[in-house]
PDB file of C-alpha atoms and ligand atoms in Angstrom:
ATOM      1  CA  MET C   1      21.392  23.378  -4.980  1.00 75.00           C
ATOM      2  CA  ASP C   2      18.791  21.947  -2.637  1.00 93.00           C
ATOM      3  CA  CYS C   3      18.617  18.412  -4.037  1.00 98.00           C
ATOM      4  CA  ILE C   4      18.296  15.477  -1.646  1.00 98.00           C
ATOM      5  CA  PHE C   5      19.941  13.034  -4.044  1.00 98.00           C
ATOM      6  CA  CYS C   6      22.929  15.382  -4.543  1.00 98.00           C
ATOM      7  CA  LYS C   7      23.168  15.431  -0.735  1.00 98.00           C
ATOM      8  CA  ILE C   8      23.127  11.616  -0.680  1.00 98.00           C
ATOM      9  CA  ILE C   9      25.952  11.605  -3.262  1.00 98.00           C
ATOM     10  CA  LYS C  10      27.964  14.020  -1.084  1.00 97.00           C
ATOM     11  CA  GLY C  11      27.238  11.933   2.039  1.00 97.00           C
ATOM     12  CA  GLU C  12      25.330  14.771   3.721  1.00 97.00           C
ATOM     13  CA  ILE C  13      22.226  12.556   3.976  1.00 97.00           C
ATOM     14  CA  PRO C  14      22.716   8.899   4.945  1.00 98.00           C
ATOM     15  CA  SER C  15      21.795   6.139   2.526  1.00 98.00           C
ATOM     16  CA  GLU C  16      22.231   2.406   2.253  1.00 98.00           C
ATOM     17  CA  LYS C  17      24.528   2.228  -0.769  1.00 98.00           C
ATOM     18  CA  VAL C  18      24.631  -1.070  -2.632  1.00 98.00           C
ATOM     19  CA  TYR C  19      26.746  -0.165  -5.689  1.00 98.00           C
ATOM     20  CA  GLU C  20      28.925   2.698  -6.868  1.00 98.00           C
ATOM     21  CA  THR C  21      31.069   3.599  -9.866  1.00 98.00           C
ATOM     22  CA  GLU C  22      32.821   6.771 -11.002  1.00 98.00           C
ATOM     23  CA  ASN C  23      29.613   8.103 -12.547  1.00 98.00           C
ATOM     24  CA  LEU C  24      26.715   6.615 -10.583  1.00 98.00           C
ATOM     25  CA  VAL C  25      25.572   5.452  -7.194  1.00 98.00           C
ATOM     26  CA  ALA C  26      22.843   2.988  -6.195  1.00 98.00           C
ATOM     27  CA  PHE C  27      21.130   2.867  -2.812  1.00 98.00           C
ATOM     28  CA  LYS C  28      18.043   1.347  -1.184  1.00 98.00           C
ATOM     29  CA  ASP C  29      14.773   3.251  -1.556  1.00 98.00           C
ATOM     30  CA  ILE C  30      13.628   4.598   1.813  1.00 98.00           C
ATOM     31  CA  SER C  31      10.048   3.349   1.276  1.00 98.00           C
ATOM     32  CA  PRO C  32      10.349   0.182  -0.783  1.00 98.00           C
ATOM     33  CA  MET C  33       7.521  -0.894  -3.103  1.00 97.00           C
ATOM     34  CA  ALA C  34       8.996  -4.382  -3.582  1.00 98.00           C
ATOM     35  CA  PRO C  35      11.332  -6.710  -1.619  1.00 98.00           C
ATOM     36  CA  VAL C  36      14.188  -5.256  -3.685  1.00 98.00           C
ATOM     37  CA  HIS C  37      13.822  -1.552  -4.473  1.00 98.00           C
ATOM     38  CA  ILE C  38      17.040   0.221  -5.398  1.00 98.00           C
ATOM     39  CA  LEU C  39      17.500   3.705  -6.827  1.00 99.00           C
ATOM     40  CA  ILE C  40      20.288   4.188  -9.356  1.00 99.00           C
ATOM     41  CA  ILE C  41      21.311   7.783  -9.964  1.00 99.00           C
ATOM     42  CA  PRO C  42      23.985   9.674 -11.904  1.00 98.00           C
ATOM     43  CA  LYS C  43      26.477  11.567  -9.740  1.00 98.00           C
ATOM     44  CA  THR C  44      25.986  14.556 -12.033  1.00 98.00           C
ATOM     45  CA  HIS C  45      22.790  16.463 -11.316  1.00 98.00           C
ATOM     46  CA  ILE C  46      20.308  15.901 -14.157  1.00 98.00           C
ATOM     47  CA  GLY C  47      16.737  16.898 -13.266  1.00 98.00           C
ATOM     48  CA  GLY C  48      15.064  14.026 -15.076  1.00 98.00           C
ATOM     49  CA  ALA C  49      14.949  12.098 -18.332  1.00 98.00           C
ATOM     50  CA  ASP C  50      13.493  15.236 -19.909  1.00 98.00           C
ATOM     51  CA  GLU C  51      16.894  16.902 -19.381  1.00 98.00           C
ATOM     52  CA  LEU C  52      18.898  14.208 -21.189  1.00 98.00           C
ATOM     53  CA  ASN C  53      20.862  15.347 -24.218  1.00 98.00           C
ATOM     54  CA  GLU C  54      23.754  14.183 -26.395  1.00 98.00           C
ATOM     55  CA  ASP C  55      26.298  15.397 -23.836  1.00 98.00           C
ATOM     56  CA  ASN C  56      24.901  13.714 -20.703  1.00 98.00           C
ATOM     57  CA  ALA C  57      22.940  10.650 -21.886  1.00 98.00           C
ATOM     58  CA  ALA C  58      25.819   8.138 -21.877  1.00 98.00           C
ATOM     59  CA  VAL C  59      25.326   7.621 -18.139  1.00 98.00           C
ATOM     60  CA  VAL C  60      21.942   5.989 -18.858  1.00 98.00           C
ATOM     61  CA  SER C  61      23.732   3.111 -20.540  1.00 98.00           C
ATOM     62  CA  GLU C  62      25.978   2.798 -17.473  1.00 98.00           C
ATOM     63  CA  ILE C  63      22.907   2.840 -15.227  1.00 98.00           C
ATOM     64  CA  MET C  64      21.270  -0.017 -17.142  1.00 98.00           C
ATOM     65  CA  LEU C  65      24.457  -2.047 -16.916  1.00 98.00           C
ATOM     66  CA  ALA C  66      24.607  -1.298 -13.181  1.00 98.00           C
ATOM     67  CA  ALA C  67      20.975  -2.453 -12.895  1.00 98.00           C
ATOM     68  CA  ARG C  68      21.957  -5.756 -14.426  1.00 98.00           C
ATOM     69  CA  HIS C  69      24.873  -6.178 -12.001  1.00 98.00           C
ATOM     70  CA  ILE C  70      22.730  -5.257  -8.990  1.00 98.00           C
ATOM     71  CA  ALA C  71      19.919  -7.585 -10.130  1.00 98.00           C
ATOM     72  CA  GLU C  72      22.443 -10.413 -10.274  1.00 98.00           C
ATOM     73  CA  ALA C  73      23.868  -9.513  -6.860  1.00 98.00           C
ATOM     74  CA  PHE C  74      20.350  -9.590  -5.359  1.00 98.00           C
ATOM     75  CA  ASN C  75      19.567 -12.895  -7.104  1.00 98.00           C
ATOM     76  CA  LEU C  76      16.666 -11.520  -9.119  1.00 98.00           C
ATOM     77  CA  ASP C  77      16.956 -14.504 -11.450  1.00 98.00           C
ATOM     78  CA  ASN C  78      13.199 -14.599 -12.022  1.00 98.00           C
ATOM     79  CA  GLY C  79      13.079 -11.055 -13.401  1.00 98.00           C
ATOM     80  CA  TRP C  80      13.121  -7.402 -12.490  1.00 98.00           C
ATOM     81  CA  ARG C  81      12.037  -3.982 -13.715  1.00 98.00           C
ATOM     82  CA  VAL C  82      13.642  -0.582 -14.238  1.00 98.00           C
ATOM     83  CA  VAL C  83      11.423   2.509 -14.158  1.00 98.00           C
ATOM     84  CA  THR C  84      12.066   6.232 -14.379  1.00 98.00           C
ATOM     85  CA  ASN C  85       9.303   8.715 -13.615  1.00 98.00           C
ATOM     86  CA  VAL C  86       9.341  12.092 -15.380  1.00 98.00           C
ATOM     87  CA  LYS C  87       7.828  15.284 -13.968  1.00 98.00           C
ATOM     88  CA  GLU C  88       4.371  15.634 -12.477  1.00 98.00           C
ATOM     89  CA  ASP C  89       2.291  13.400 -14.748  1.00 98.00           C
ATOM     90  CA  GLY C  90       4.976  10.711 -14.584  1.00 98.00           C
ATOM     91  CA  GLY C  91       4.897  10.751 -10.781  1.00 97.00           C
ATOM     92  CA  GLN C  92       8.396  12.154 -10.243  1.00 98.00           C
ATOM     93  CA  THR C  93       8.794  13.456  -6.693  1.00 98.00           C
ATOM     94  CA  VAL C  94      12.594  13.898  -6.561  1.00 98.00           C
ATOM     95  CA  ARG C  95      13.932  16.119  -9.293  1.00 98.00           C
ATOM     96  CA  HIS C  96      17.244  14.316  -9.819  1.00 98.00           C
ATOM     97  CA  LEU C  97      17.251  11.649 -12.524  1.00 98.00           C
ATOM     98  CA  HIS C  98      16.833   8.223 -10.939  1.00 98.00           C
ATOM     99  CA  PHE C  99      15.948   4.741 -12.064  1.00 99.00           C
ATOM    100  CA  HIS C 100      13.983   2.434  -9.785  1.00 98.00           C
ATOM    101  CA  LEU C 101      15.194  -1.171  -9.871  1.00 98.00           C
ATOM    102  CA  LEU C 102      12.366  -3.357  -8.594  1.00 98.00           C
ATOM    103  CA  GLY C 103      12.205  -7.077  -8.001  1.00 98.00           C
ATOM    104  CA  GLY C 104      11.904  -9.928  -5.557  1.00 98.00           C
ATOM    105  CA  LYS C 105       8.221 -10.554  -6.255  1.00 98.00           C
ATOM    106  CA  LYS C 106       5.858 -10.874  -9.224  1.00 97.00           C
ATOM    107  CA  LEU C 107       5.449  -7.199 -10.102  1.00 97.00           C
ATOM    108  CA  ASN C 108       2.154  -5.557 -10.971  1.00 95.00           C
ATOM    109  CA  THR C 109       1.862  -5.644 -14.768  1.00 91.00           C
ATOM    110  CA  GLU C 110      -0.346  -2.556 -14.941  1.00 92.00           C
ATOM    111  CA  LEU C 111       2.005   0.105 -16.273  1.00 89.00           C
ATOM    112  CA  ALA C 112      -0.370   3.047 -16.319  1.00 91.00           C
TER     113      ALA C 112
HETATM  114  P1  LIG L   1      10.025   9.265  -7.710  1.00 77.33           P
HETATM  115  O1  LIG L   1       8.665   9.307  -7.084  1.00 77.33           O
HETATM  116  O2  LIG L   1      10.089   8.468  -8.979  1.00 77.33           O
HETATM  117  O3  LIG L   1      10.596  10.661  -7.877  1.00 77.33           O
HETATM  118  O4  LIG L   1      10.951   8.473  -6.721  1.00 77.33           O
HETATM  119  C1  LIG L   1      11.572   9.059  -5.619  1.00 77.33           C
HETATM  120  C2  LIG L   1      11.920   7.943  -4.680  1.00 77.33           C
HETATM  121  O5  LIG L   1      12.905   8.409  -3.784  1.00 77.33           O
HETATM  122  C3  LIG L   1      10.748   7.429  -3.850  1.00 77.33           C
HETATM  123  O6  LIG L   1      10.546   6.051  -4.121  1.00 77.33           O
HETATM  124  C4  LIG L   1      11.203   7.690  -2.416  1.00 77.33           C
HETATM  125  O7  LIG L   1      10.807   6.658  -1.536  1.00 77.33           O
HETATM  126  C5  LIG L   1      12.705   7.765  -2.563  1.00 77.33           C
HETATM  127  N1  LIG L   1      13.403   8.554  -1.566  1.00 77.33           N
HETATM  128  C6  LIG L   1      13.117   9.823  -1.169  1.00 77.33           C
HETATM  129  N2  LIG L   1      14.015  10.230  -0.247  1.00 77.33           N
HETATM  130  C7  LIG L   1      14.886   9.212  -0.069  1.00 77.33           C
HETATM  131  C8  LIG L   1      16.039   9.016   0.754  1.00 77.33           C
HETATM  132  N3  LIG L   1      16.485   9.971   1.580  1.00 77.33           N
HETATM  133  N4  LIG L   1      16.681   7.826   0.679  1.00 77.33           N
HETATM  134  C9  LIG L   1      16.245   6.858  -0.144  1.00 77.33           C
HETATM  135  N5  LIG L   1      15.181   6.988  -0.947  1.00 77.33           N
HETATM  136  C10 LIG L   1      14.503   8.137  -0.911  1.00 77.33           C
HETATM  137 ZN1  LIG L   2      20.703  16.458  -7.611  1.00 77.33          ZN
END
């Protein structure tokens, strides 16, 4: 499958990994929107949150726990945000489920 995030998981495309477990990997976003901008993705290909189901959704809990660990490692003591974009209206450009972890500045509070 022609998925850039699957290629990052396989090491076929370079990335700056910051965290990894059996089921997920986290790496720096190539065009950061905040001083800390990390993408956390499942190693299994899931197109987006719209493809979550009872069999594959447990990884989302692992991703949120990873976000907490990464936020601590990057000293985001003042706060942080996790966002996932879904399909065209949600602004999703890479069709492999990913969660943006953003922090390191006072984030824009306008959500939509
Ligand atoms: P989204 O728009 O929510 O689908 O987010 C996709 C994100 O992936 C964007 O923030 C891109 O900057 C980021 N991105 C795309 N290609 C790469 C890459 N090769 N390495 C790291 N981040 C990437
Ligand atoms: Zn993929």
